[in-house]
Short mmCIF file of C-alpha atoms in Angstrom, two decimals:
data_model
loop_
_atom_site.label_atom_id
_atom_site.label_comp_id
_atom_site.label_asym_id
_atom_site.label_seq_id
_atom_site.Cartn_x
_atom_site.Cartn_y
_atom_site.Cartn_z
CA ASN A 1 -100.05 -91.41 20.20
CA ALA A 2 -103.57 -93.25 21.13
CA GLY A 3 -104.82 -90.73 23.35
CA VAL A 4 -107.18 -91.79 25.98
CA THR A 5 -109.13 -95.11 24.90
CA GLN A 6 -111.56 -96.91 26.69
CA THR A 7 -113.13 -100.69 26.86
CA PRO A 8 -115.60 -101.59 26.28
CA LYS A 9 -117.42 -99.18 23.62
CA PHE A 10 -120.74 -101.22 23.94
CA GLN A 11 -122.03 -103.09 27.31
CA VAL A 12 -125.50 -104.72 28.08
CA LEU A 13 -125.87 -105.90 31.59
CA LYS A 14 -129.02 -106.81 33.52
CA THR A 15 -129.93 -105.63 36.89
CA GLY A 16 -126.91 -106.07 39.92
CA GLN A 17 -124.28 -107.29 37.66
CA SER A 18 -121.11 -105.95 38.02
CA MET A 19 -118.74 -104.60 35.59
CA THR A 20 -115.46 -102.61 35.34
CA LEU A 21 -114.76 -99.99 32.71
CA GLN A 22 -111.65 -99.34 31.73
CA CYS A 23 -109.48 -96.23 30.67
CA ALA A 24 -105.94 -95.64 29.21
CA GLN A 25 -104.14 -92.69 28.29
CA ASP A 26 -100.71 -92.34 26.70
CA MET A 27 -100.31 -88.22 27.01
CA ASN A 28 -98.58 -88.61 30.36
CA HIS A 29 -101.15 -86.29 32.12
CA ASN A 30 -101.71 -86.31 35.77
CA SER A 31 -105.62 -86.01 35.69
CA MET A 32 -107.88 -88.71 34.81
CA TYR A 33 -111.58 -88.06 35.10
CA TRP A 34 -114.87 -90.61 34.83
CA TYR A 35 -118.14 -88.69 33.12
CA ARG A 36 -121.61 -89.64 32.47
CA GLN A 37 -123.50 -88.01 29.80
CA ASP A 38 -127.50 -88.66 29.84
CA PRO A 39 -129.87 -87.52 26.72
CA GLY A 40 -129.85 -83.78 26.28
CA MET A 41 -127.89 -83.43 28.89
CA GLY A 42 -123.91 -82.29 29.44
CA LEU A 43 -121.80 -84.31 30.69
CA ARG A 44 -121.81 -85.01 35.24
CA LEU A 45 -118.28 -85.75 36.86
CA ILE A 46 -118.67 -89.67 38.58
CA TYR A 47 -115.44 -89.72 40.12
CA TYR A 48 -111.40 -87.91 39.28
CA SER A 49 -108.12 -88.56 39.88
CA ALA A 50 -106.08 -85.76 40.11
CA SER A 51 -102.68 -87.16 40.36
CA GLU A 52 -101.50 -91.29 41.04
CA GLY A 53 -102.51 -92.42 44.04
CA THR A 54 -105.36 -89.74 44.63
CA THR A 55 -109.34 -90.03 43.81
CA ASP A 56 -112.01 -87.71 44.59
CA LYS A 57 -115.78 -88.07 44.39
CA GLY A 58 -117.33 -85.86 41.80
CA GLU A 59 -121.01 -84.40 41.34
CA VAL A 60 -122.64 -88.36 40.97
CA PRO A 61 -120.73 -91.29 43.09
CA ASN A 62 -123.52 -93.46 44.35
CA GLY A 63 -123.35 -96.43 42.97
CA TYR A 64 -119.98 -96.20 41.44
CA ASN A 65 -115.97 -96.91 42.74
CA VAL A 66 -112.72 -95.96 40.87
CA SER A 67 -109.27 -97.02 41.16
CA ARG A 68 -106.21 -95.01 39.67
CA LEU A 69 -103.96 -98.26 38.84
CA ASN A 70 -100.92 -96.11 37.47
CA LYS A 71 -100.31 -92.96 36.39
CA ARG A 72 -101.81 -94.45 32.78
CA GLU A 73 -104.98 -96.16 34.09
CA PHE A 74 -108.32 -95.39 35.61
CA SER A 75 -110.47 -97.70 36.04
CA LEU A 76 -114.82 -97.42 36.86
CA ARG A 77 -116.61 -99.90 38.51
CA LEU A 78 -120.30 -100.52 38.99
CA GLU A 79 -120.64 -103.04 41.59
CA SER A 80 -124.59 -103.76 41.36
CA ALA A 81 -126.13 -102.31 38.37
CA ALA A 82 -129.38 -100.45 38.16
CA PRO A 83 -131.25 -99.52 35.05
CA SER A 84 -130.58 -95.41 36.19
CA GLN A 85 -126.94 -96.51 35.25
CA THR A 86 -127.60 -96.70 31.47
CA SER A 87 -125.83 -93.86 30.08
CA VAL A 88 -122.94 -93.09 27.75
CA TYR A 89 -119.39 -92.93 29.84
CA PHE A 90 -116.38 -90.94 28.75
CA CYS A 91 -113.32 -91.05 30.50
CA ALA A 92 -110.86 -87.90 30.09
CA SER A 93 -107.30 -87.41 31.12
CA ARG A 94 -105.66 -83.65 31.73
CA THR A 95 -102.06 -82.41 32.60
CA VAL A 96 -102.72 -79.66 34.86
CA ALA A 97 -98.94 -77.89 34.30
CA GLY A 98 -98.98 -74.62 32.29
CA GLY A 99 -101.39 -72.79 30.74
CA ASP A 100 -103.02 -75.55 28.04
CA ASN A 101 -104.80 -77.73 30.68
CA GLU A 102 -108.01 -78.79 28.32
CA GLN A 103 -109.08 -81.89 28.92
CA PHE A 104 -109.11 -84.74 26.39
CA PHE A 105 -111.85 -87.60 26.10
CA GLY A 106 -112.19 -91.12 25.30
CA PRO A 107 -114.34 -92.49 22.46
CA GLY A 108 -117.06 -93.47 25.52
CA THR A 109 -119.00 -96.60 26.45
CA ARG A 110 -122.49 -96.93 26.16
CA LEU A 111 -124.19 -98.95 28.92
CA THR A 112 -127.77 -99.77 28.98
CA VAL A 113 -128.45 -102.02 32.01
CA LEU A 114 -131.69 -104.24 31.50
CA GLN B 1 -122.49 -74.49 43.58
CA LYS B 2 -121.05 -73.59 41.06
CA GLU B 3 -122.40 -72.94 37.76
CA VAL B 4 -121.95 -72.76 33.84
CA GLU B 5 -125.32 -71.49 32.17
CA GLN B 6 -126.07 -72.11 28.17
CA ASN B 7 -129.33 -71.67 26.39
CA SER B 8 -130.21 -75.59 25.29
CA GLY B 9 -131.09 -73.81 22.15
CA PRO B 10 -131.42 -75.73 19.13
CA LEU B 11 -130.00 -72.52 17.18
CA SER B 12 -130.71 -72.56 13.82
CA VAL B 13 -128.43 -70.67 11.24
CA PRO B 14 -128.42 -70.04 7.81
CA GLU B 15 -125.76 -71.69 6.03
CA GLY B 16 -122.77 -68.57 5.72
CA ALA B 17 -124.30 -66.59 8.18
CA ILE B 18 -122.32 -65.84 12.15
CA ALA B 19 -123.40 -68.22 14.37
CA SER B 20 -123.42 -66.88 18.19
CA LEU B 21 -123.30 -69.25 21.64
CA ASN B 22 -123.55 -67.76 24.38
CA CYS B 23 -122.53 -68.71 28.09
CA THR B 24 -122.44 -67.36 31.80
CA TYR B 25 -120.49 -68.88 34.92
CA SER B 26 -120.89 -68.44 38.30
CA ASP B 27 -117.09 -68.98 39.80
CA ARG B 28 -115.38 -65.26 39.45
CA VAL B 29 -112.05 -66.97 40.26
CA SER B 30 -111.89 -69.10 37.03
CA GLN B 31 -109.12 -68.50 34.94
CA SER B 32 -109.66 -71.11 32.07
CA PHE B 33 -112.47 -71.40 29.79
CA PHE B 34 -113.04 -73.88 27.06
CA TRP B 35 -115.60 -74.72 24.42
CA TYR B 36 -116.31 -78.45 22.90
CA ARG B 37 -118.13 -79.64 19.93
CA GLN B 38 -119.75 -82.71 20.50
CA TYR B 39 -121.14 -84.49 17.27
CA SER B 40 -124.28 -87.32 17.77
CA GLY B 41 -122.63 -90.19 19.45
CA LYS B 42 -119.49 -88.77 19.64
CA SER B 43 -116.94 -87.52 22.34
CA PRO B 44 -116.39 -83.71 22.67
CA GLU B 45 -113.45 -82.80 21.17
CA LEU B 46 -111.84 -78.82 22.01
CA ILE B 47 -112.35 -76.54 19.60
CA MET B 48 -111.21 -73.48 21.36
CA SER B 49 -109.46 -72.00 24.77
CA ILE B 50 -108.99 -68.93 26.41
CA TYR B 51 -107.29 -67.41 29.30
CA SER B 52 -107.44 -63.87 29.32
CA ASN B 53 -109.88 -60.91 28.40
CA GLY B 54 -111.20 -59.98 25.07
CA ASP B 55 -111.12 -62.09 21.59
CA LYS B 56 -109.16 -64.84 20.65
CA GLU B 57 -109.33 -66.07 16.97
CA ASP B 58 -108.66 -69.65 15.25
CA GLY B 59 -109.89 -69.75 11.63
CA ARG B 60 -113.55 -69.03 11.35
CA PHE B 61 -113.81 -69.27 15.30
CA THR B 62 -113.94 -66.70 17.84
CA ALA B 63 -113.94 -66.95 21.57
CA GLN B 64 -114.71 -63.95 23.64
CA LEU B 65 -114.44 -63.55 27.63
CA ASN B 66 -115.56 -60.74 29.70
CA LYS B 67 -114.35 -61.74 32.98
CA ALA B 68 -116.32 -58.99 35.18
CA SER B 69 -119.77 -59.77 33.58
CA GLN B 70 -118.86 -63.49 33.43
CA TYR B 71 -119.39 -63.98 30.42
CA VAL B 72 -117.88 -66.48 27.34
CA SER B 73 -118.71 -66.67 23.78
CA LEU B 74 -118.15 -68.63 20.53
CA LEU B 75 -118.60 -67.11 17.42
CA ILE B 76 -119.17 -69.19 14.15
CA ARG B 77 -118.11 -67.23 10.82
CA ASP B 78 -119.49 -68.50 7.39
CA SER B 79 -121.09 -71.39 9.18
CA GLN B 80 -120.91 -75.07 7.65
CA PRO B 81 -123.51 -77.59 7.40
CA SER B 82 -120.29 -79.69 9.25
CA ASP B 83 -120.74 -77.17 12.29
CA SER B 84 -123.93 -78.90 13.08
CA ALA B 85 -123.19 -79.99 16.53
CA THR B 86 -123.93 -79.32 20.41
CA TYR B 87 -121.34 -77.16 21.85
CA LEU B 88 -120.17 -77.39 25.41
CA CYS B 89 -118.78 -74.51 27.55
CA ALA B 90 -116.59 -75.32 30.17
CA VAL B 91 -115.00 -73.73 32.89
CA ASN B 92 -112.27 -74.21 35.12
CA SER B 93 -112.60 -74.98 39.14
CA ASN B 94 -109.32 -76.17 40.52
CA TYR B 95 -108.88 -79.51 38.84
CA GLN B 96 -112.26 -79.80 37.72
CA LEU B 97 -114.20 -78.75 34.52
CA ILE B 98 -117.90 -77.41 35.12
CA TRP B 99 -119.57 -78.25 32.20
CA GLY B 100 -122.43 -76.17 30.95
CA ALA B 101 -125.80 -78.46 29.56
CA GLY B 102 -124.65 -77.68 26.03
CA THR B 103 -126.26 -75.40 22.92
CA LYS B 104 -127.19 -77.54 20.00
CA LEU B 105 -126.44 -75.59 16.59
CA ILE B 106 -128.08 -76.64 13.14
CA ILE B 107 -126.86 -74.91 9.91
CA LYS B 108 -129.67 -74.95 7.68
CA PRO B 109 -128.27 -75.20 4.14
#
């Protein structure tokens, strides 16, 4: 039971390059989330998927796209990377059924855009 | 806009003392509240969840909720150097969690 996994762990891009961050969970959770975290700041929601087949914008969606590939996988794409997208990206998943609906996090992807 | 407020700290506490972390939130209809711990360079991990007014204890940790005052707190008894981390408060809002910016806690040996 791996929980939430993310690939890659580290990535360096040049301005204008594109890349996709991968996330998978094996906990049969309905909802999945992408956050970014900048130094000294809290988590900011980029996009989320409340259930398979749906995606919604969060607080900071500009410059990103997402795909909920199936119940397990939720990917984040940067079409044309900018230095302002240098950050740590966390994927999380959650079940909203029942009382215990906390989010579980992956290990993060540390992205640098030069 | 729904908000969660935390004192950014750092909060410095002597080893063995009680650390008290506070959080206020703006969404009156929120029903679920969470405290996460985040070590430097790591992902957040759940410490406590609380859903009802009052206290909830788990080992050295106690979460306190006062919905009338829209206030959540986390007490850490017998603080250890390993408790040094950033503590994030999160409040449920529909399918999302609204996050505070976190309080950095430093336990001094």
